[in-house]
Tab-separated table of C-alpha atoms and ligand atoms in Angstrom:
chain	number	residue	atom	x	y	z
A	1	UNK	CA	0.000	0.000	0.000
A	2	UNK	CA	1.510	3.551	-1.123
A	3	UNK	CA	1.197	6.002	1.745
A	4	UNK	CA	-0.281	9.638	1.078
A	5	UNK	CA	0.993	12.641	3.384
A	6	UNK	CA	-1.502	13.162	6.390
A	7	UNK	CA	-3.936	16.246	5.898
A	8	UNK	CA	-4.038	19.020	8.124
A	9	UNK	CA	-5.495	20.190	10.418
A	10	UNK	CA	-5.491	16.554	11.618
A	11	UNK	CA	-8.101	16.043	13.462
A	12	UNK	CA	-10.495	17.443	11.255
A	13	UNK	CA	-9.767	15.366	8.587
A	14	UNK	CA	-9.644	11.904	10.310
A	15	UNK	CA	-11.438	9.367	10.862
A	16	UNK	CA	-13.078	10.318	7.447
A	17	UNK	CA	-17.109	9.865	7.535
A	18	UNK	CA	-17.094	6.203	6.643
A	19	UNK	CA	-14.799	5.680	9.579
A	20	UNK	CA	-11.756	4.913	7.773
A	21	UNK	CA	-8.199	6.517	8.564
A	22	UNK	CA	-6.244	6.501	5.175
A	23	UNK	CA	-7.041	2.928	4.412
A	24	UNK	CA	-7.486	1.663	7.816
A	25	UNK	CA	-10.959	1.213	10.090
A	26	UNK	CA	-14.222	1.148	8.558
A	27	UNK	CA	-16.544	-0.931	9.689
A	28	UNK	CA	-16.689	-4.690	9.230
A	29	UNK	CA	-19.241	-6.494	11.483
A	30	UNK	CA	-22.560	-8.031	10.773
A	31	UNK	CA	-24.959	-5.353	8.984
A	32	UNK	CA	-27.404	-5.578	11.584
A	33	UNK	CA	-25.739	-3.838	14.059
A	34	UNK	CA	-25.048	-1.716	11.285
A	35	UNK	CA	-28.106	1.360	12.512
A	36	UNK	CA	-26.691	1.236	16.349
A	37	UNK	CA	-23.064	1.914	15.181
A	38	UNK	CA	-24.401	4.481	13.191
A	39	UNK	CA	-27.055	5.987	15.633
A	40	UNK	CA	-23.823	6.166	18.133
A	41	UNK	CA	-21.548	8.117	15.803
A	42	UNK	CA	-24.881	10.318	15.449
A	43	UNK	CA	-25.308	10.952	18.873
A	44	UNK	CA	-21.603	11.751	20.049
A	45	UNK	CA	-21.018	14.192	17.069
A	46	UNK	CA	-24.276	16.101	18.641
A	47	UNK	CA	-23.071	15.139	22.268
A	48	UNK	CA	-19.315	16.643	21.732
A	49	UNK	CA	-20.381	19.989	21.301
A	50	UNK	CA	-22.974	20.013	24.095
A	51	UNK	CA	-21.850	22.363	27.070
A	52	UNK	CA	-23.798	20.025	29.663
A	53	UNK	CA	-22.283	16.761	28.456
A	54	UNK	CA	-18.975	18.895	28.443
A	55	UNK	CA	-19.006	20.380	31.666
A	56	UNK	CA	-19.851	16.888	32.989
A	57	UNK	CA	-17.189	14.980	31.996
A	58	UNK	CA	-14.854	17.595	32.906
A	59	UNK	CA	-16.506	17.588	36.256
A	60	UNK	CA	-16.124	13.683	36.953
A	61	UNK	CA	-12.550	13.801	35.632
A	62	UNK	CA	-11.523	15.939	38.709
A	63	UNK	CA	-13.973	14.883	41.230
A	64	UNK	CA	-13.612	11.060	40.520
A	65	UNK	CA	-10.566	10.402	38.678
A	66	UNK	CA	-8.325	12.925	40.189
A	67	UNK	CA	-7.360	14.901	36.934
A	68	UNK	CA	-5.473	16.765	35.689
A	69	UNK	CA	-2.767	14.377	36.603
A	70	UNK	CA	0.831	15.886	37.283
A	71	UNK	CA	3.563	15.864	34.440
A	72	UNK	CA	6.317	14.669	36.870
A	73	UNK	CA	9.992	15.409	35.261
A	74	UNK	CA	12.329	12.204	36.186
A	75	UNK	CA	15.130	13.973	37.526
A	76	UNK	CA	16.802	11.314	39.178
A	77	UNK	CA	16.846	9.115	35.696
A	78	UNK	CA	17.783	12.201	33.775
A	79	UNK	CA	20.555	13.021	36.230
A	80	UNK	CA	22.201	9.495	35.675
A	81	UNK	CA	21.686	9.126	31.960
A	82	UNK	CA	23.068	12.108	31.390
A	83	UNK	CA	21.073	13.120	27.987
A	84	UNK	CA	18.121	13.904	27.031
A	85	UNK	CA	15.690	15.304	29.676
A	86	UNK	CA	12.739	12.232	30.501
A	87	UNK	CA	8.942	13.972	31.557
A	88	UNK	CA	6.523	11.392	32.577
A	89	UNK	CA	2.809	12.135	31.709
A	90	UNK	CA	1.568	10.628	35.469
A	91	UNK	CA	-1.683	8.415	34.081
A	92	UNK	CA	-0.782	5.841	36.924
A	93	UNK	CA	-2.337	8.254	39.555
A	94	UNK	CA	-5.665	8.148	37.493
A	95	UNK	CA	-8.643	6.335	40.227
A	96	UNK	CA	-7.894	2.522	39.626
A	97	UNK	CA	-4.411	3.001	38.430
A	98	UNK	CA	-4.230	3.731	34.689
A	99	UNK	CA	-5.527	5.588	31.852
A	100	UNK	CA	-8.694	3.593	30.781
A	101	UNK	CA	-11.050	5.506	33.349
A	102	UNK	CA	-10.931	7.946	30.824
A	103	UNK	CA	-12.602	6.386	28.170
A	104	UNK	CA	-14.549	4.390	30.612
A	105	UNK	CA	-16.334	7.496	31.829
A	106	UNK	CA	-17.009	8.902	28.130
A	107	UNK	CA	-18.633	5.994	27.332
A	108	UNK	CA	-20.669	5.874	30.460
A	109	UNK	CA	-21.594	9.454	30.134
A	110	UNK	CA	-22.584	9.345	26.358
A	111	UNK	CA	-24.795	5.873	27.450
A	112	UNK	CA	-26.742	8.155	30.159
A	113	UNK	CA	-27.238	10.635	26.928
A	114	UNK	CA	-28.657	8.154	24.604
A	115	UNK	CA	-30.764	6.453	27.487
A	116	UNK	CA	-28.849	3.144	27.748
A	117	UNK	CA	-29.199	1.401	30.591
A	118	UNK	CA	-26.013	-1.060	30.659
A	119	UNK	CA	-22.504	-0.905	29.907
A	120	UNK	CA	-21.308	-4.291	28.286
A	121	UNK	CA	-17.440	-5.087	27.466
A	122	UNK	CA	-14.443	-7.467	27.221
A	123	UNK	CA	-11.448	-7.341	29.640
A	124	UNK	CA	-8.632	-9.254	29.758
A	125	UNK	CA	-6.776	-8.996	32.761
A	126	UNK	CA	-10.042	-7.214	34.202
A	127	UNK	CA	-8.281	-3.433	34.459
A	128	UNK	CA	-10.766	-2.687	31.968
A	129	UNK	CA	-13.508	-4.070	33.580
A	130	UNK	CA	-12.556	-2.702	36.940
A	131	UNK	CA	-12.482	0.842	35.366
A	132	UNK	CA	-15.899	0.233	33.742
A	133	UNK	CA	-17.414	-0.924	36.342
A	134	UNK	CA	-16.232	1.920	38.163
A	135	UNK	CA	-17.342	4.206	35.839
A	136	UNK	CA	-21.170	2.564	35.494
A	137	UNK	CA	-21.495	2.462	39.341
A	138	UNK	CA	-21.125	5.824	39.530
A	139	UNK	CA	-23.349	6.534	36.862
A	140	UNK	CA	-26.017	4.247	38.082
A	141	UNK	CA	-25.318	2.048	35.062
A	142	UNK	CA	-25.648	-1.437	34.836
A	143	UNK	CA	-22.543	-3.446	33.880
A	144	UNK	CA	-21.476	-6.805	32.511
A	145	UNK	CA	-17.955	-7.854	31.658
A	146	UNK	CA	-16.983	-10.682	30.117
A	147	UNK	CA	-13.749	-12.281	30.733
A	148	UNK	CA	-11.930	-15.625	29.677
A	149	UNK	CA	-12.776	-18.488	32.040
A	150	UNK	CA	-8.581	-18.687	32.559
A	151	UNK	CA	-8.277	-15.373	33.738
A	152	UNK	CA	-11.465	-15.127	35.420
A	153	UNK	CA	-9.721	-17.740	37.599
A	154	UNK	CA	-6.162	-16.506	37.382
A	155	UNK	CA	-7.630	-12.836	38.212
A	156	UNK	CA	-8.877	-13.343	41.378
A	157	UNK	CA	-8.749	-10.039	42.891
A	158	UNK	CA	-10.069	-8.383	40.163
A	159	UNK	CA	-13.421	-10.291	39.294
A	160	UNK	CA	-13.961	-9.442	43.234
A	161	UNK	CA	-13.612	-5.784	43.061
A	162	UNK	CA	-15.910	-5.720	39.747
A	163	UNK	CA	-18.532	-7.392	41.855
A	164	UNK	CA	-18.367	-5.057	44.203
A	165	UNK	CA	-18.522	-2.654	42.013
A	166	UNK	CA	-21.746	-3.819	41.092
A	167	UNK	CA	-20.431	-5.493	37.403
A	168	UNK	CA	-21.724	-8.987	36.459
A	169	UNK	CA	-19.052	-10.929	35.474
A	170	UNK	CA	-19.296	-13.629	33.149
A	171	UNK	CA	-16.881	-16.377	32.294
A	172	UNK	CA	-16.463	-16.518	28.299
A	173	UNK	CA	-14.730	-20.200	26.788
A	174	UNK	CA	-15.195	-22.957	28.909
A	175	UNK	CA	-11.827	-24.455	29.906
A	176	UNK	CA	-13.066	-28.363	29.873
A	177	UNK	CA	-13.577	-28.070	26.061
A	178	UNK	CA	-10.654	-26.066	25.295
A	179	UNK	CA	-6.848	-27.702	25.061
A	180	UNK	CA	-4.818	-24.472	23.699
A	181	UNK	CA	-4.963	-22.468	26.626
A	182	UNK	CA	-8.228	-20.573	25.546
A	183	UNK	CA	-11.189	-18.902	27.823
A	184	UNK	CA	-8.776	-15.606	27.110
A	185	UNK	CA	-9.343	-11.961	26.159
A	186	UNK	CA	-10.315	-13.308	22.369
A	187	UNK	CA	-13.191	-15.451	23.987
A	188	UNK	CA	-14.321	-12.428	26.322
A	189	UNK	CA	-13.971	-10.383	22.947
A	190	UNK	CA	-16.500	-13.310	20.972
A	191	UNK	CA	-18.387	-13.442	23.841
A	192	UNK	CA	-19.458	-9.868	24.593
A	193	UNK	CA	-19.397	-8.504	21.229
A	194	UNK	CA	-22.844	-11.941	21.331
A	195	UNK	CA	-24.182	-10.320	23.602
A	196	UNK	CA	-23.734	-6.524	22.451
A	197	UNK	CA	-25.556	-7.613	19.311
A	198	UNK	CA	-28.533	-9.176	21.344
A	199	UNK	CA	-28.983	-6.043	23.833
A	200	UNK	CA	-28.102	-3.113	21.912
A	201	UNK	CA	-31.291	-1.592	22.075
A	202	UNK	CA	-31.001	-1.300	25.904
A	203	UNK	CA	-26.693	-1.335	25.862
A	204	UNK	CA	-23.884	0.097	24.843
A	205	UNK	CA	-20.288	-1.415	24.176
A	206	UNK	CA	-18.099	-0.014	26.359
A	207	UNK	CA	-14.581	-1.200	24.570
A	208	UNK	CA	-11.350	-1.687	26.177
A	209	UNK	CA	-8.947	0.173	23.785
A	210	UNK	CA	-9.076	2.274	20.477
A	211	UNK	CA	-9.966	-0.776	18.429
A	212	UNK	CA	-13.052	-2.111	16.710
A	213	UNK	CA	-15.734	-1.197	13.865
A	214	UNK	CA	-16.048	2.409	14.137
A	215	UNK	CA	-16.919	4.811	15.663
A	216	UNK	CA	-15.299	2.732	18.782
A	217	UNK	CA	-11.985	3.543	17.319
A	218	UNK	CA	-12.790	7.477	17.198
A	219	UNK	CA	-14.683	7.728	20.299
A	220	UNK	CA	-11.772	6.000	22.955
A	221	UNK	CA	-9.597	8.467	21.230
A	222	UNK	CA	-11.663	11.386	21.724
A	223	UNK	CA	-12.305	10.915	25.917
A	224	UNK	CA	-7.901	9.793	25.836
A	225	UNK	CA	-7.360	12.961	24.146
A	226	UNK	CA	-7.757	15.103	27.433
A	227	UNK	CA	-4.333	13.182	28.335
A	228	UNK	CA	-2.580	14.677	25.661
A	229	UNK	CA	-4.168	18.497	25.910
A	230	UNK	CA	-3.293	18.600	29.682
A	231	UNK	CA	0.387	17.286	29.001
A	232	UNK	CA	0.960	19.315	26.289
A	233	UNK	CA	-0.214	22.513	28.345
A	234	UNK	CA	1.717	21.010	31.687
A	235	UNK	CA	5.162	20.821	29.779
A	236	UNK	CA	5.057	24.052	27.843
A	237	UNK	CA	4.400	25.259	31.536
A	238	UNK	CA	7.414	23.827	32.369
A	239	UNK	CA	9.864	24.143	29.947
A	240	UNK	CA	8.852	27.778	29.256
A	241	UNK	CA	7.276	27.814	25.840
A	242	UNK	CA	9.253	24.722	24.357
A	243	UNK	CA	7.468	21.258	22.863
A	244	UNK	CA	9.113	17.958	23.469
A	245	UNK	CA	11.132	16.646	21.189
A	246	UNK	CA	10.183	13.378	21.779
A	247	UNK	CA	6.368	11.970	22.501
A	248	UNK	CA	6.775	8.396	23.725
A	249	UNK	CA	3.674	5.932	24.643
A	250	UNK	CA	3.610	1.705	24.384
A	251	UNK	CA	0.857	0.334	21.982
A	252	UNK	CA	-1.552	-2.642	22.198
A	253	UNK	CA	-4.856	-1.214	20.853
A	254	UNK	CA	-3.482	2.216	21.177
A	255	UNK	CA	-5.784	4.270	23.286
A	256	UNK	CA	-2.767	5.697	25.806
A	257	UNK	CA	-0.551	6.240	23.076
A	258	UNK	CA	-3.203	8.320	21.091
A	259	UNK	CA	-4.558	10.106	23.770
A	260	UNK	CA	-1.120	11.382	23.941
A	261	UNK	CA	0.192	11.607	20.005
A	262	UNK	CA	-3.404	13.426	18.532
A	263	UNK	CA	-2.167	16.716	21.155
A	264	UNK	CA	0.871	16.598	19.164
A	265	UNK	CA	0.304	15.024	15.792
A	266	UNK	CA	0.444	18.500	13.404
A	267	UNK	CA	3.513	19.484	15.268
A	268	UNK	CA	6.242	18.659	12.678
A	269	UNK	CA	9.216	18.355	14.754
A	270	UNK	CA	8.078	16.138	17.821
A	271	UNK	CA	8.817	12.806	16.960
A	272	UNK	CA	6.261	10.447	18.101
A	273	UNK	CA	7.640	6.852	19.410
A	274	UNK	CA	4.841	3.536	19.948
A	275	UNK	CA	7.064	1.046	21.955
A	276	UNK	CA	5.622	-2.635	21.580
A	277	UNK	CA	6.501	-5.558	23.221
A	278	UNK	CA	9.203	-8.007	22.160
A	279	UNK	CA	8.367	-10.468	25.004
A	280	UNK	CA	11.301	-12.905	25.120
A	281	UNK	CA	11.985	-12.854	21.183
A	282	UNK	CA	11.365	-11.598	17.740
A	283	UNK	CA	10.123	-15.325	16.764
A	284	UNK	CA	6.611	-15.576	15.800
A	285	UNK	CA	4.821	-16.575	19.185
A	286	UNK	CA	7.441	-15.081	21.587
A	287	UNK	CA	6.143	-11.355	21.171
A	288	UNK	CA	2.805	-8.884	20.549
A	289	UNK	CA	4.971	-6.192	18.397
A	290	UNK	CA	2.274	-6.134	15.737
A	291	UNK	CA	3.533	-3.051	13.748
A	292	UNK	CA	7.086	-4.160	13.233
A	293	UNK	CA	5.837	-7.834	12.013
A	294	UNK	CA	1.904	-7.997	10.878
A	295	UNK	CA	0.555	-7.137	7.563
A	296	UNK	CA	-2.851	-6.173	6.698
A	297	UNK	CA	-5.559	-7.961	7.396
A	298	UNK	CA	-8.886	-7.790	9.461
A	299	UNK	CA	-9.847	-7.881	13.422
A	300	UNK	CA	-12.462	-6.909	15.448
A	301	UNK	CA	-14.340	-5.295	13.150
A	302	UNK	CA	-11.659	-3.002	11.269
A	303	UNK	CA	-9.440	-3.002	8.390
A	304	UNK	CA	-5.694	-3.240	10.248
A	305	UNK	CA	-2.422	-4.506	10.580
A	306	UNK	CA	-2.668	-8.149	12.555
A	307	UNK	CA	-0.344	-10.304	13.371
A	308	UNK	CA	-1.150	-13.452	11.358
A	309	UNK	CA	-1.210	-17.588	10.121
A	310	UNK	CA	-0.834	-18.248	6.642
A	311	UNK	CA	-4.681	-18.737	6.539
A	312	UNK	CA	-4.971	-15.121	8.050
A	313	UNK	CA	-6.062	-15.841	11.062
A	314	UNK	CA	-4.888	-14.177	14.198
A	315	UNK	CA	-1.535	-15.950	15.347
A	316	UNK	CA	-0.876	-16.639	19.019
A	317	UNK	CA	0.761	-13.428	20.744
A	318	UNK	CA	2.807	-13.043	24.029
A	319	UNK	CA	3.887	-10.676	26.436
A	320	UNK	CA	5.332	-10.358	30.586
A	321	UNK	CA	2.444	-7.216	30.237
A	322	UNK	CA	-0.792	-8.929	29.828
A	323	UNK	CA	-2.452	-5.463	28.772
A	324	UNK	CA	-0.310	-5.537	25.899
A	325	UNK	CA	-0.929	-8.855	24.826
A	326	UNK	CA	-3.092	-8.740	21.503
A	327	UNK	CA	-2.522	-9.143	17.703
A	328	UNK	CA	-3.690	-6.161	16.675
A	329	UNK	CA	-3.028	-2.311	17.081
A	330	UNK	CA	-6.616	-0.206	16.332
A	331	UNK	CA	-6.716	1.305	12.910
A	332	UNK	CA	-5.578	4.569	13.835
A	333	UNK	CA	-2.247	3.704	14.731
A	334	UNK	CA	-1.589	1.283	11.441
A	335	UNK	CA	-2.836	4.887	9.641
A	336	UNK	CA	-0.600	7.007	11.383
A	337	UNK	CA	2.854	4.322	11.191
A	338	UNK	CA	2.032	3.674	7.260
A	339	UNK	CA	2.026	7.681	6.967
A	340	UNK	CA	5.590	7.603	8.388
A	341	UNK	CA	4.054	9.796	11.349
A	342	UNK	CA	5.099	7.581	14.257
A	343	UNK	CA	8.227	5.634	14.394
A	344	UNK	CA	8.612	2.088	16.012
A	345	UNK	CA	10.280	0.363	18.432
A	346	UNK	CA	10.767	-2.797	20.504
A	347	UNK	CA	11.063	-3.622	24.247
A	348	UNK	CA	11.784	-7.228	25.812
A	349	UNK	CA	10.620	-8.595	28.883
A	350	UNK	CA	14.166	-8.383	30.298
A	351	UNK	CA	14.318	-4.831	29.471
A	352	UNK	CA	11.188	-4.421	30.817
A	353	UNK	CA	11.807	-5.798	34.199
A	354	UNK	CA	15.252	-3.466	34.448
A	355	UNK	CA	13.081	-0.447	33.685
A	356	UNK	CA	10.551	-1.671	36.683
A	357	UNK	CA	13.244	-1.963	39.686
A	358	UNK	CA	14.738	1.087	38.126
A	359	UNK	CA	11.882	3.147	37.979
A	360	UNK	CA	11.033	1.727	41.605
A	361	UNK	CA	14.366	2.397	43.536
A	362	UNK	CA	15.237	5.444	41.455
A	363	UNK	CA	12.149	7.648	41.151
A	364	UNK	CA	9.716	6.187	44.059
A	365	UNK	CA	7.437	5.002	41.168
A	366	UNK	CA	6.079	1.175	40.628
A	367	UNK	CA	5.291	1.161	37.010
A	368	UNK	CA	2.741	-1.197	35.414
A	369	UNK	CA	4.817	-3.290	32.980
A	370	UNK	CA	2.871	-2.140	30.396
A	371	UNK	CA	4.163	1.484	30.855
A	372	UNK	CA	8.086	-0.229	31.861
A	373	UNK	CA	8.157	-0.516	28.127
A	374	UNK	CA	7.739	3.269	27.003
A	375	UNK	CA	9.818	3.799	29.590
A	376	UNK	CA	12.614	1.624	29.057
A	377	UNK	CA	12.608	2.726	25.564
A	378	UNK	CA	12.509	6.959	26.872
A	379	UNK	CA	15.452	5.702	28.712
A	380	UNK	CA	17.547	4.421	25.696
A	381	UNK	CA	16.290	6.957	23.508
A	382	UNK	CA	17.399	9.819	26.228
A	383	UNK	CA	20.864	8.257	25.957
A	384	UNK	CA	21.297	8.707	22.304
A	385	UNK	CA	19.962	12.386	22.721
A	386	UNK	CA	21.639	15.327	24.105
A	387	UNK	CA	20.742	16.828	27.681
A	388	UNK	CA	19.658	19.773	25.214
A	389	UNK	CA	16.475	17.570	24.215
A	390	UNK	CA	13.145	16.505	25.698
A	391	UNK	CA	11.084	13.273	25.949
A	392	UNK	CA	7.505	13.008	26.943
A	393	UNK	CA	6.476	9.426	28.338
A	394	UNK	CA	2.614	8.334	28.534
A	395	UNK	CA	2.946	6.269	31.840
A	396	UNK	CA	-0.376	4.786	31.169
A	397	UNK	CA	-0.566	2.679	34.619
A	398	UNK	CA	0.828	1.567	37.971
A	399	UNK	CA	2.031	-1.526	38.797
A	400	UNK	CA	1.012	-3.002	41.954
A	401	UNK	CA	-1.296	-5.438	40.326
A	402	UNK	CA	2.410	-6.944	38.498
A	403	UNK	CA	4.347	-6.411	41.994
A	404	UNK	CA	3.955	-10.414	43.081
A	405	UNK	CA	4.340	-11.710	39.736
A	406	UNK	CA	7.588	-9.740	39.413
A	407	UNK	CA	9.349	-10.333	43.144
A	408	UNK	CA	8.383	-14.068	42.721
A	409	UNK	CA	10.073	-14.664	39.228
A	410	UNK	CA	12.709	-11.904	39.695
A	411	UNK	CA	13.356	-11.290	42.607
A	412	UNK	CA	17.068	-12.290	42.859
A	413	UNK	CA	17.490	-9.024	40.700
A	414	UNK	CA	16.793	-6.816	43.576
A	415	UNK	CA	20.425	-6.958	45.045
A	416	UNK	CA	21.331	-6.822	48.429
B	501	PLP	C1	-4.464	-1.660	28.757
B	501	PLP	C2	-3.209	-0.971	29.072
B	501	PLP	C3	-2.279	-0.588	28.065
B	501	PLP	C4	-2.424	-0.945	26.617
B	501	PLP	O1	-3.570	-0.541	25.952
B	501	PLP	P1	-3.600	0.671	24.921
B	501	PLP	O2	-5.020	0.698	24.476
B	501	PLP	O3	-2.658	0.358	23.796
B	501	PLP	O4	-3.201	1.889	25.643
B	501	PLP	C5	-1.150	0.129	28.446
B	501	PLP	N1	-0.911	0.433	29.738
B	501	PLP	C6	-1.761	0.077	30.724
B	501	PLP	C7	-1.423	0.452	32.123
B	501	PLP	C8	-2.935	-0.635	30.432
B	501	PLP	O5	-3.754	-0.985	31.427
């Protein structure tokens, strides 16, 4: 596929009004659920410029989540690597730990406009679900998240606060029947998108990141952008009038890294980095780095880049940060990489566990792993760069739910 340059003013311009960015999105899932995709994208565009729905979301954002969240420059890291200067956009110190609240909200919000009752979605780990079930409590919402039988099992602690939250949480792929490790996210995915389709006069999919048919895609990265607008207003705060050089975020679907890039995206000379995960190898199977080896292809609903068989089918993906685990990245970022506007690179697991003792010990912060790998890559960027220049990390998420995982597999590393 020939790339064309990206039209300006961005935003404006994309998604288009079929839902596609450049050649990526649309909307592939069954026509009948064709009119309630449609009636949604209807609604929001009203919805965006309405001053109650606006004031209200801004209202919940600083009365429930605790924004804005602080831009937090790592001086203790810069000090030691000695180059460029590393900001950290603070998303971990969002209510329940990461940046999906703010989508979570939106979509909670816009279902209270369009007189939905329940919130319905997929979660893999259960952050997600945790977040939206936050969010639909304190909207008075109904919720149901599906989850893979595995991790409903494996994830304990989560399917406990989502009850009592309020959620119903149902287990997707029985494991009796199953041999490859199934009842995962991709079986939560099947099983609420089933269920979506049979209640969407009374529901609304609530998804977990900026993938799907659209306008899923366009709407997570419309309630992220408020990331991006307050860092970008934070750090020329801070550095007295000057942009970053840098803009760094790690990608699975791609909802932290463009609620970050889309504040910066017409800005010519900031670079923007997505950092995916290498896992233990660039072998097919070993990692989830879907833009540096998938090709086109279909998933969820949208024209992509997927990591795939030989019969196209989605091939098995792996990662130490189970929120990064998926073989896709949502439209918008295969648009914005195929326009040359975002470079790529790759984090291991080793790396990854470096960048979470580091960030620990040296800055007083426990990183989810999910964010260890933008910041492991900030890190090695900041020593190519001179103290002169500027990087902007998305640290999309704590990391106590990874703490026990991590000291019990690697906790030798600590030292003495
Ligand atoms: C889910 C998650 C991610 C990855 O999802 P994106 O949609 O690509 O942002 C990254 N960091 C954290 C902390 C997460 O929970």
């Amino acid at each position: 596929m020939a790339s064309t340059p990206l039209k300006r003013p961005y935003l404006d311009h994309y998604p288009d009004a079929s839902g596609y960015y450049g050649p990526f999105g649309g909307n592939h899932y069954p026509p009948s659920l064709r009119p309630h995709l449609d009636a949604l994208t209807e609604a929001y565009n009203s919805l965006r410029h309405d001053p109650n729905f606006i004031s209200t979301l801004h209202e919940v954002r600083k009365t429930l989540q605790g924004r804005p969240t602080p831009l937090h420059y790592l001086a203790n890291t810069s000090a030691q690597v000695k180059g460029a200067q590393i900001y950290a956009k603070r998303e971990d110190l969002n209510h329940t730990g990461a940046h999906k609240i703010n989508h979570c909200v939106g979509f909670a919000l816009l279902a209270l406009h369009i007189h939905k009752s329940k919130l319905i979605a997929e979660t893999g780990a259960g952050q997600h679900g945790v977040a939206l079930a936050t969010a639909a409590a304190y909207f008075g919402l109904e919720c149901e998240v599906h989850m893979g039988a595995i991790d409903v099992q494996k994830q304990a602690s989560n399917v406990g606060r989502m009850r009592l939250l309020g959620a119903k949480v149902v287990a997707a792929g029985a494991k009796e029947d199953r041999a490859d490790g199934a009842g995962n996210l991709k079986d939560a995915s099947d099983s609420a998108f089933q269920a979506y389709t049979a209640q969407a006069e009374t529901s609304l999919y609530a998804i977990g990141s900026a993938i799907g048919p659209h306008p899923f895609p366009w709407l997570v990265r419309e309630f992220q952008a408020t990331v991006g607008v307050e860092a970008r207003e934070q750090f020329l705060d801070m550095s007295g009038g000057v942009l970053p050089d840098h803009v760094v975020a790690c990608v699975a679907g791609g909802s932290n890294a463009l609620g970050m890039f889309t504040a910066f995206v017409d800005d010519e000379d900031v670079t923007l980095h997505a950092v995916e995960p290498l896992g233990t190898s660039s072998n097919a199977g070993q990692h989830a780095a879907t833009l540096s080896f998938g090709r086109p292809g279909t998933l969820h609903g949208a024209q992509s880049i997927v990591i795939q068989n030989e019969d196209d089918s989605p091939a098995p993906v792996r990662s130490i940060a189970s929120g990064l685990v998926y073989p896709g990245v949502g439209p918008e970022i295969a648009h914005l990489h195929h326009a040359g506007r975002i470079k790529v690179a790759t984090i291991t697991d080793d790396e990854v566990i470096n960048t979470f003792f580091r960030m620990a010990k040296q800055e007083g912060i426990i990183v989810a792993l999910e964010s260890a790998h933008a910041l492991a890559y900030a890190i090695k960027l900041a020593k190519e760069r001179p103290s002169t220049e500027k990087i902007l990390v998305n640290l999309s998420g704590r990391g106590d739910k990874d703490v026990d995982y991590v000291l019990e597999k690697y906790g030798d590393r600590l030292g003495r």
